[in-house]
Short mmCIF file of C-alpha atoms in Angstrom, two decimals:
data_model
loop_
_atom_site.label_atom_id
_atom_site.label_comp_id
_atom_site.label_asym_id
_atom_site.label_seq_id
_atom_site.Cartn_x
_atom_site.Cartn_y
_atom_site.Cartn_z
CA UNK A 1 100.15 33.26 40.79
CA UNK A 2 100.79 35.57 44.02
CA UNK A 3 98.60 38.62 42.47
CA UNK A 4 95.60 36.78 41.56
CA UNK A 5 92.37 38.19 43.51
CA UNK A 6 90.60 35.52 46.08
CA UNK A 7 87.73 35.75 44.17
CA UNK A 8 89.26 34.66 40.85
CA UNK A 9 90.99 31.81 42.95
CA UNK A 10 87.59 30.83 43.94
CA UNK A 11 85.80 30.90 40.50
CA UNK A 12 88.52 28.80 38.92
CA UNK A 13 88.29 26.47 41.72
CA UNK A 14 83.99 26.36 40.96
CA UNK A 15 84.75 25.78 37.59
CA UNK A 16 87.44 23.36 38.15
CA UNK A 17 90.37 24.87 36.00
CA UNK A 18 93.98 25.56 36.88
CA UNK A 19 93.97 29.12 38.33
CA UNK A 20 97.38 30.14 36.13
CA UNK A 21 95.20 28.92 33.02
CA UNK A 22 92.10 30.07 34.59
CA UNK A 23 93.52 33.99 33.94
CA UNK A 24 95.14 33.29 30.90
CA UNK A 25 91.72 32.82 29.27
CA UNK A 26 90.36 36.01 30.69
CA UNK A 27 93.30 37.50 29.95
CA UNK A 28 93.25 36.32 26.40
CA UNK A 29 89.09 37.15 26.16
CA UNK A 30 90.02 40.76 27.20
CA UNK A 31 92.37 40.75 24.36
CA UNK A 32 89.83 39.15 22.49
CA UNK A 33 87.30 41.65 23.09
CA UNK A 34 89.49 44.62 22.57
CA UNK A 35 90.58 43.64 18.68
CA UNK A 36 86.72 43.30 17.71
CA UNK A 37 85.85 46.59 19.55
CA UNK A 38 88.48 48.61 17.33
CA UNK A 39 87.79 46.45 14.25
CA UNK A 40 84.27 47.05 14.48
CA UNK A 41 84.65 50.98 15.19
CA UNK A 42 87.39 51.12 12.30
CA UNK A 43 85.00 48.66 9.75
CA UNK A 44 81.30 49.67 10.70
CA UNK A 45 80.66 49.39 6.95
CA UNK A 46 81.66 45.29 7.23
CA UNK A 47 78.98 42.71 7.12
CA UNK A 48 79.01 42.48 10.62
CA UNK A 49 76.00 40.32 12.50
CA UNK A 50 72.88 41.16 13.63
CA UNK A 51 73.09 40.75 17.11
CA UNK A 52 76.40 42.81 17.19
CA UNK A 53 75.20 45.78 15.73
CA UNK A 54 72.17 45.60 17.68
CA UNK A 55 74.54 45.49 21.13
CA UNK A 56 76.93 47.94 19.69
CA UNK A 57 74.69 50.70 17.82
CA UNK A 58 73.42 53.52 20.28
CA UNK A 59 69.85 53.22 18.76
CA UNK A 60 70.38 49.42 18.54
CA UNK A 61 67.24 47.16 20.66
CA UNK A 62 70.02 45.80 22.73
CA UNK A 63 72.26 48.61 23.23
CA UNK A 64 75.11 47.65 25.67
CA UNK A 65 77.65 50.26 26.54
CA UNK A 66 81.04 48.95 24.87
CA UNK A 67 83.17 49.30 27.73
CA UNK A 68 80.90 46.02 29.32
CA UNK A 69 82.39 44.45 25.72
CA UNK A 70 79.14 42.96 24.74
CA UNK A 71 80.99 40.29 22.25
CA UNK A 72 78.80 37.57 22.98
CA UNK A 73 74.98 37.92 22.02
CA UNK A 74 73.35 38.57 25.06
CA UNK A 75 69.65 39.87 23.79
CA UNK A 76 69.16 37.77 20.23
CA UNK A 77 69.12 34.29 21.33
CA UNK A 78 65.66 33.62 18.87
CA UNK A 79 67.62 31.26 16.52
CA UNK A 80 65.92 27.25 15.61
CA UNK A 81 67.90 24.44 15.68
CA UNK A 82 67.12 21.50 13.97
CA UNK A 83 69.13 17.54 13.28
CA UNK A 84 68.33 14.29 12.98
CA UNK A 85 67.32 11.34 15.71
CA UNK A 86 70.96 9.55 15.23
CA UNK A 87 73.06 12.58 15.02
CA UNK A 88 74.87 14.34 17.58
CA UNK A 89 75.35 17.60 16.26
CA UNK A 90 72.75 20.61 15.29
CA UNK A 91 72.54 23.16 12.80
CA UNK A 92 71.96 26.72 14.46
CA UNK A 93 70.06 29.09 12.09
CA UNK A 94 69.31 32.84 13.14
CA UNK A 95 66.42 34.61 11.81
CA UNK A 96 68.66 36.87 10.10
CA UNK A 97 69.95 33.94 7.56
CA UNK A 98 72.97 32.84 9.60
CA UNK A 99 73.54 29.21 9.65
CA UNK A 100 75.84 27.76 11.69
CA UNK A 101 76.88 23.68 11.22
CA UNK A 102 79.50 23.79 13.80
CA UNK A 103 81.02 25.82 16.21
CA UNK A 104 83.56 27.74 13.75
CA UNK A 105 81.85 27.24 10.51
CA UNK A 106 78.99 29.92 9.67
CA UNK A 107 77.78 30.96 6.61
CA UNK A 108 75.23 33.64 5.56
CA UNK A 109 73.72 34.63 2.32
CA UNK A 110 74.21 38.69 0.54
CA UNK A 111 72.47 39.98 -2.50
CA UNK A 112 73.79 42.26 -4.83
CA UNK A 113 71.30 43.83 -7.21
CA UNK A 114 73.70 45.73 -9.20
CA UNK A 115 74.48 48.62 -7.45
CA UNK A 116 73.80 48.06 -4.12
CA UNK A 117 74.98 45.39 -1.47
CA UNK A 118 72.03 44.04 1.07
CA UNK A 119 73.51 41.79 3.93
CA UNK A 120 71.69 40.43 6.89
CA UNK A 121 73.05 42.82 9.58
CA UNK A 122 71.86 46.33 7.96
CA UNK A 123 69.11 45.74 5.89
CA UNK A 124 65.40 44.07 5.43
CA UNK A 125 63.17 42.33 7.51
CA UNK A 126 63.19 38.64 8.33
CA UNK A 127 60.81 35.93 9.53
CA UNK A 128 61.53 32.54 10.94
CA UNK A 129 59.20 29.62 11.39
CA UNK A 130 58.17 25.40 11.48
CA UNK A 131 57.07 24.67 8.06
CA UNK A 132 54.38 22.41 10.24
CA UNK A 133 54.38 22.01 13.57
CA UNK A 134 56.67 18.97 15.06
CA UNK A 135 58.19 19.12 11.28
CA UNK A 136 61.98 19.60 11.65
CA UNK A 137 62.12 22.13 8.68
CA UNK A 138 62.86 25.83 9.01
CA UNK A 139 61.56 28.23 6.55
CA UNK A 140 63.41 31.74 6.94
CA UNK A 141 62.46 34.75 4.71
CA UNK A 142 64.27 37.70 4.14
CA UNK A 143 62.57 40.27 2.69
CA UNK A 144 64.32 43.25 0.79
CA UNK A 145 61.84 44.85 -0.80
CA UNK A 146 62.91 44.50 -4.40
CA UNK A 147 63.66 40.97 -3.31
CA UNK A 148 62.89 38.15 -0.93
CA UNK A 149 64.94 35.39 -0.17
CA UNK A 150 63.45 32.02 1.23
CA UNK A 151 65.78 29.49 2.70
CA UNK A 152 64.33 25.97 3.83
CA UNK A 153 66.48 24.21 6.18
CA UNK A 154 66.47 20.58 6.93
CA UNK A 155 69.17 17.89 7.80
CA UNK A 156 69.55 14.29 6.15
CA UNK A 157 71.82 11.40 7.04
CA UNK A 158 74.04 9.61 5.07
CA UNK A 159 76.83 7.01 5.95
CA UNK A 160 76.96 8.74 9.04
CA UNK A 161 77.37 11.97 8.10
CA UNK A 162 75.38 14.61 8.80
CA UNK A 163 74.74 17.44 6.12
CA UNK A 164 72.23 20.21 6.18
CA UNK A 165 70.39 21.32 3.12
CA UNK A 166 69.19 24.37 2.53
CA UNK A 167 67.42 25.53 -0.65
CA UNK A 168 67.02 29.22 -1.56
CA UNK A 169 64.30 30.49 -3.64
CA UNK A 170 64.89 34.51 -4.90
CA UNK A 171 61.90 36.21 -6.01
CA UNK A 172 61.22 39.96 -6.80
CA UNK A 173 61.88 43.07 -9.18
CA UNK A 174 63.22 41.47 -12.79
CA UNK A 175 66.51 42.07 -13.28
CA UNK A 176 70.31 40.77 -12.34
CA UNK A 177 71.26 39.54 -9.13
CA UNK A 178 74.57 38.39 -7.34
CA UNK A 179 73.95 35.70 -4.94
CA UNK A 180 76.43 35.31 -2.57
CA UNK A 181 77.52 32.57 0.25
CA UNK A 182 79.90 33.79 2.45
CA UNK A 183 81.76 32.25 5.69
CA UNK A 184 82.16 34.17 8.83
CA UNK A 185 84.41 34.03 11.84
CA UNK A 186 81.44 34.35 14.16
CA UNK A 187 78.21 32.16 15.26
CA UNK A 188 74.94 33.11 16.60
CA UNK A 189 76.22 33.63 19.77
CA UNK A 190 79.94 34.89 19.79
CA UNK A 191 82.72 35.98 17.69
CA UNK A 192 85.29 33.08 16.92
CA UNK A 193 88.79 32.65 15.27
CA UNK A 194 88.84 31.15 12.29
CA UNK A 195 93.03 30.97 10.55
CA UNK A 196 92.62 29.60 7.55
CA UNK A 197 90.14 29.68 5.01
CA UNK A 198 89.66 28.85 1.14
CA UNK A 199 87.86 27.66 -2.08
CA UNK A 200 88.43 24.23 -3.72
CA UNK A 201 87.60 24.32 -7.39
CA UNK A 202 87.32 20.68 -7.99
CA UNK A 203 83.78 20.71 -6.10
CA UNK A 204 83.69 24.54 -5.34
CA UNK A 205 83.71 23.58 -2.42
CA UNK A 206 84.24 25.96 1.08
CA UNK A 207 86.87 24.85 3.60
CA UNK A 208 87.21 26.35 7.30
CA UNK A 209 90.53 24.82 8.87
CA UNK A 210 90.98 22.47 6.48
CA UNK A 211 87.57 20.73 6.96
CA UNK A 212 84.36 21.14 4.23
CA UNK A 213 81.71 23.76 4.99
CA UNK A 214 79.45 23.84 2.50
CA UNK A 215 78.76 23.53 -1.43
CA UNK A 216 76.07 24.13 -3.58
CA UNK A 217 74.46 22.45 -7.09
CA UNK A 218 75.28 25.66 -9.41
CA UNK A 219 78.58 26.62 -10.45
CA UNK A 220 80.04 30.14 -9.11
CA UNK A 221 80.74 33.00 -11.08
CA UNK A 222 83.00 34.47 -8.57
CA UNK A 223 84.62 33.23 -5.33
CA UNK A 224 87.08 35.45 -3.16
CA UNK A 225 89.33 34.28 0.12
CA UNK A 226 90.10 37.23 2.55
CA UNK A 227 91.34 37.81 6.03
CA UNK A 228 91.39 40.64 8.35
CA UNK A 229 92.70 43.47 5.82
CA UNK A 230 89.67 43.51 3.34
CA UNK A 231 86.60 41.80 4.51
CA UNK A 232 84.02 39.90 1.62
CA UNK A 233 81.48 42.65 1.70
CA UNK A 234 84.16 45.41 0.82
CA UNK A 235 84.35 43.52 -2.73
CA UNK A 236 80.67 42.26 -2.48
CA UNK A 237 79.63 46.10 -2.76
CA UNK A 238 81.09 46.28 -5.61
CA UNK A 239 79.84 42.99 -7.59
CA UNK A 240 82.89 41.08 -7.93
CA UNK A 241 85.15 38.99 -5.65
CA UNK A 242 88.87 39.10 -5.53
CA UNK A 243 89.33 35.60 -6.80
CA UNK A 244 91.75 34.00 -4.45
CA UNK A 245 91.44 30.16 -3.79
CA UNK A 246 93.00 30.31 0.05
CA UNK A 247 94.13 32.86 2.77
CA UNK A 248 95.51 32.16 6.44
CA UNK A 249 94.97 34.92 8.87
CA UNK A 250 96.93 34.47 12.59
CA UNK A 251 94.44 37.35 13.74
CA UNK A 252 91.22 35.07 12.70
CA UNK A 253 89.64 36.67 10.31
CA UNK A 254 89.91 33.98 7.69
CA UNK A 255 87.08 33.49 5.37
CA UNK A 256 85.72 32.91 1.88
CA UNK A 257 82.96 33.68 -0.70
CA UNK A 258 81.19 31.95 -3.59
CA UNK A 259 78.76 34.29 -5.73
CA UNK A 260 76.37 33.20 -8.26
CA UNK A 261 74.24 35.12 -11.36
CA UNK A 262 70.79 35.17 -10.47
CA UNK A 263 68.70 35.99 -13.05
CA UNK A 264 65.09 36.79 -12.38
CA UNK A 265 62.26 37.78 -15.18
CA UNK A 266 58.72 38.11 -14.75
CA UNK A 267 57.75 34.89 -14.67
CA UNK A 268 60.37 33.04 -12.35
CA UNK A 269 62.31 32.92 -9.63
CA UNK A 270 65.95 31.67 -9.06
CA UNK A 271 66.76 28.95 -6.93
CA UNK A 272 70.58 27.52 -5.14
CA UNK A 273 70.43 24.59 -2.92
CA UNK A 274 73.31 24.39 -0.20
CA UNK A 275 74.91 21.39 1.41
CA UNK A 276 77.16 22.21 4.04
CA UNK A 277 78.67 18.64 6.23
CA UNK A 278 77.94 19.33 10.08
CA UNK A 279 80.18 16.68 11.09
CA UNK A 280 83.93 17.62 10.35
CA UNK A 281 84.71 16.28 7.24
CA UNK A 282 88.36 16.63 6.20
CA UNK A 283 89.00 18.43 2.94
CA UNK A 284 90.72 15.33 0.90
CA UNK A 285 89.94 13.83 -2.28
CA UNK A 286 88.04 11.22 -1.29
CA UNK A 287 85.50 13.61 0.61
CA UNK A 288 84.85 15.76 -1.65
CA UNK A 289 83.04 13.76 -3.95
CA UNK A 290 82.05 11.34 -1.39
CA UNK A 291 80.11 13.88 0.40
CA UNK A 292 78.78 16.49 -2.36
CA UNK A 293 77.32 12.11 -4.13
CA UNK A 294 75.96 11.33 -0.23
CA UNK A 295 73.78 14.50 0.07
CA UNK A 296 72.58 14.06 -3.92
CA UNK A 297 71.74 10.51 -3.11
CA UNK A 298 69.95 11.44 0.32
CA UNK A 299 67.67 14.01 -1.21
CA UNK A 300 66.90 11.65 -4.40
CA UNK A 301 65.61 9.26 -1.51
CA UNK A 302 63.77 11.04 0.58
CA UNK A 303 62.51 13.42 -2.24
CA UNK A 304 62.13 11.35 -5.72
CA UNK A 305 61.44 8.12 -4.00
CA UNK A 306 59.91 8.45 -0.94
CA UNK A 307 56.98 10.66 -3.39
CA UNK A 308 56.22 7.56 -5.60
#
């Protein structure tokens, strides 16, 4: 390529990529870059990330002017990580309930408390810590002020796969909740393309290019697949999902939703535990089962009899 700079020549050579491919990429992450800049500026109301807003927002603790196309989190890199001693693969979890199992599957959690929509990026005040020291458990809390949300993290083995578990505990004001767990085509540390995305009912299951992401041990109420024209939260404002079991999106905004009643009184709280695979798992009959039975049979043994 005659027009390419010397410099660019050189830092393909450093990194050891073709030099035609080398500027395709940049060419393609400027391209990249652009789309989420005018989706972000069009959509400010989406459930965007923490980290984002936080670049992108004037007033934001990490302001970064948006023609340097701060994309990528440059000042929020506080998230835990935690596995096991066999796997190869870790969970990512921000303080700001985002969990991440692999590189394109993400998940966070909303609450809807009837008339009003609280997600991550715009709203409460979180805390992330060790349940003990050494311990490879991660307590996050979210707190809303008419609710708090506390997710503990850990990851269990089973036949090889690794799966982390998450259980959420909802306390607060009395009343009716919406929890839900929603996918999203970014991580803790970029923005990524995700095409496809849906809900299988057989499991309620969530599948990310045709590989499982995550289930959970209550049945929905609601579940919603959407792409690039409507995001989740749009709906999520208004308490219900749109009810679609799959969407492909060739612009990458591909994901899905699962919402559940939450009902808390006086006296209680309401509680959801989450398995999500973080090995890719392909979305077949076989694995469906196979995996929601593994993580059931993992926690019965380290929780039921590993106390006796």
């Amino acid at each position: 390529m005659s027009n390419v700079s010397k410099r660019l020549e050189y830092a393909a050579r450093m990194w050891g990529r073709d030099v035609d491919k080398f500027v395709e990429s940049a060419i393609n992450g400027f391209g990249s870059s652009m789309f989420i800049m005018g989706l972000y500026y069009r959509k400010p109301h989406w459930a965007w990330p923490r980290w984002l807003r936080q670049q992108l927002e004037p007033m934001g603790r990490g302001f970064e002017p948006a023609q340097l196309m701060p994309f990528r989190n440059i000042h929020f890199k506080d998230w835990g990580m935690i596995g096991t001693v066999q796997g190869i693969n870790e969970a990512v979890i921000d303080p700001a309930m985002l969990f991440v199992t692999r590189r394109n599957a993400a998940f966070e959690v909303w609450i809807y408390d009837g008339s009003r929509l609280y997600t991550p990026g715009l709203h409460g005040s979180f805390r992330q810590y060790l349940e003990k020291p050494g311990y490879p458990v991660i307590i996050n809390e979210w707190d809303l002020g008419i609710a708090r949300i506390i997710a503990r993290s850990t990851v269990a083995n089973k036949s090889g796969v690794d799966v982390l578990i998450t259980d959420l505990r909802l306390t607060g004001l009395p009343g009716n909740y919406i929890v839900y767990l929603v996918t999203r085509p970014y991580n803790v540390d970029h923005m990524v393309e995700v095409r496809s995305a849906g809900i299988e009912g057989d499991g309620w299951f969530i599948t990310v290019e045709g590989e499982l992401v995550l289930t959970a041990d209550r049945e929905p109420a609601q579940f919603g697949s959407y792409d690039v024209n409507r995001d989740a939260s749009e709906d999520a404002a208004l308490g219900r999902l749109n009810g679609e079991l799959y969407v492909n999106d060739e612009l990458g905004w591909a994901h899905a939703a699962l919402g559940f009643n939450a009902v808390i009184d006086a006296n209680s709280e309401w509680r959801l535990r989450i398995k999500a695979p973080m090995d890719p798992l392909r979305n077949t009959p076989h694995n469906r089962p196979w995996s929601r039975r593994s993580v059931i049979m993992t926690w019965l043994r380290n929780y039921v009899i590993g106390t006796q």
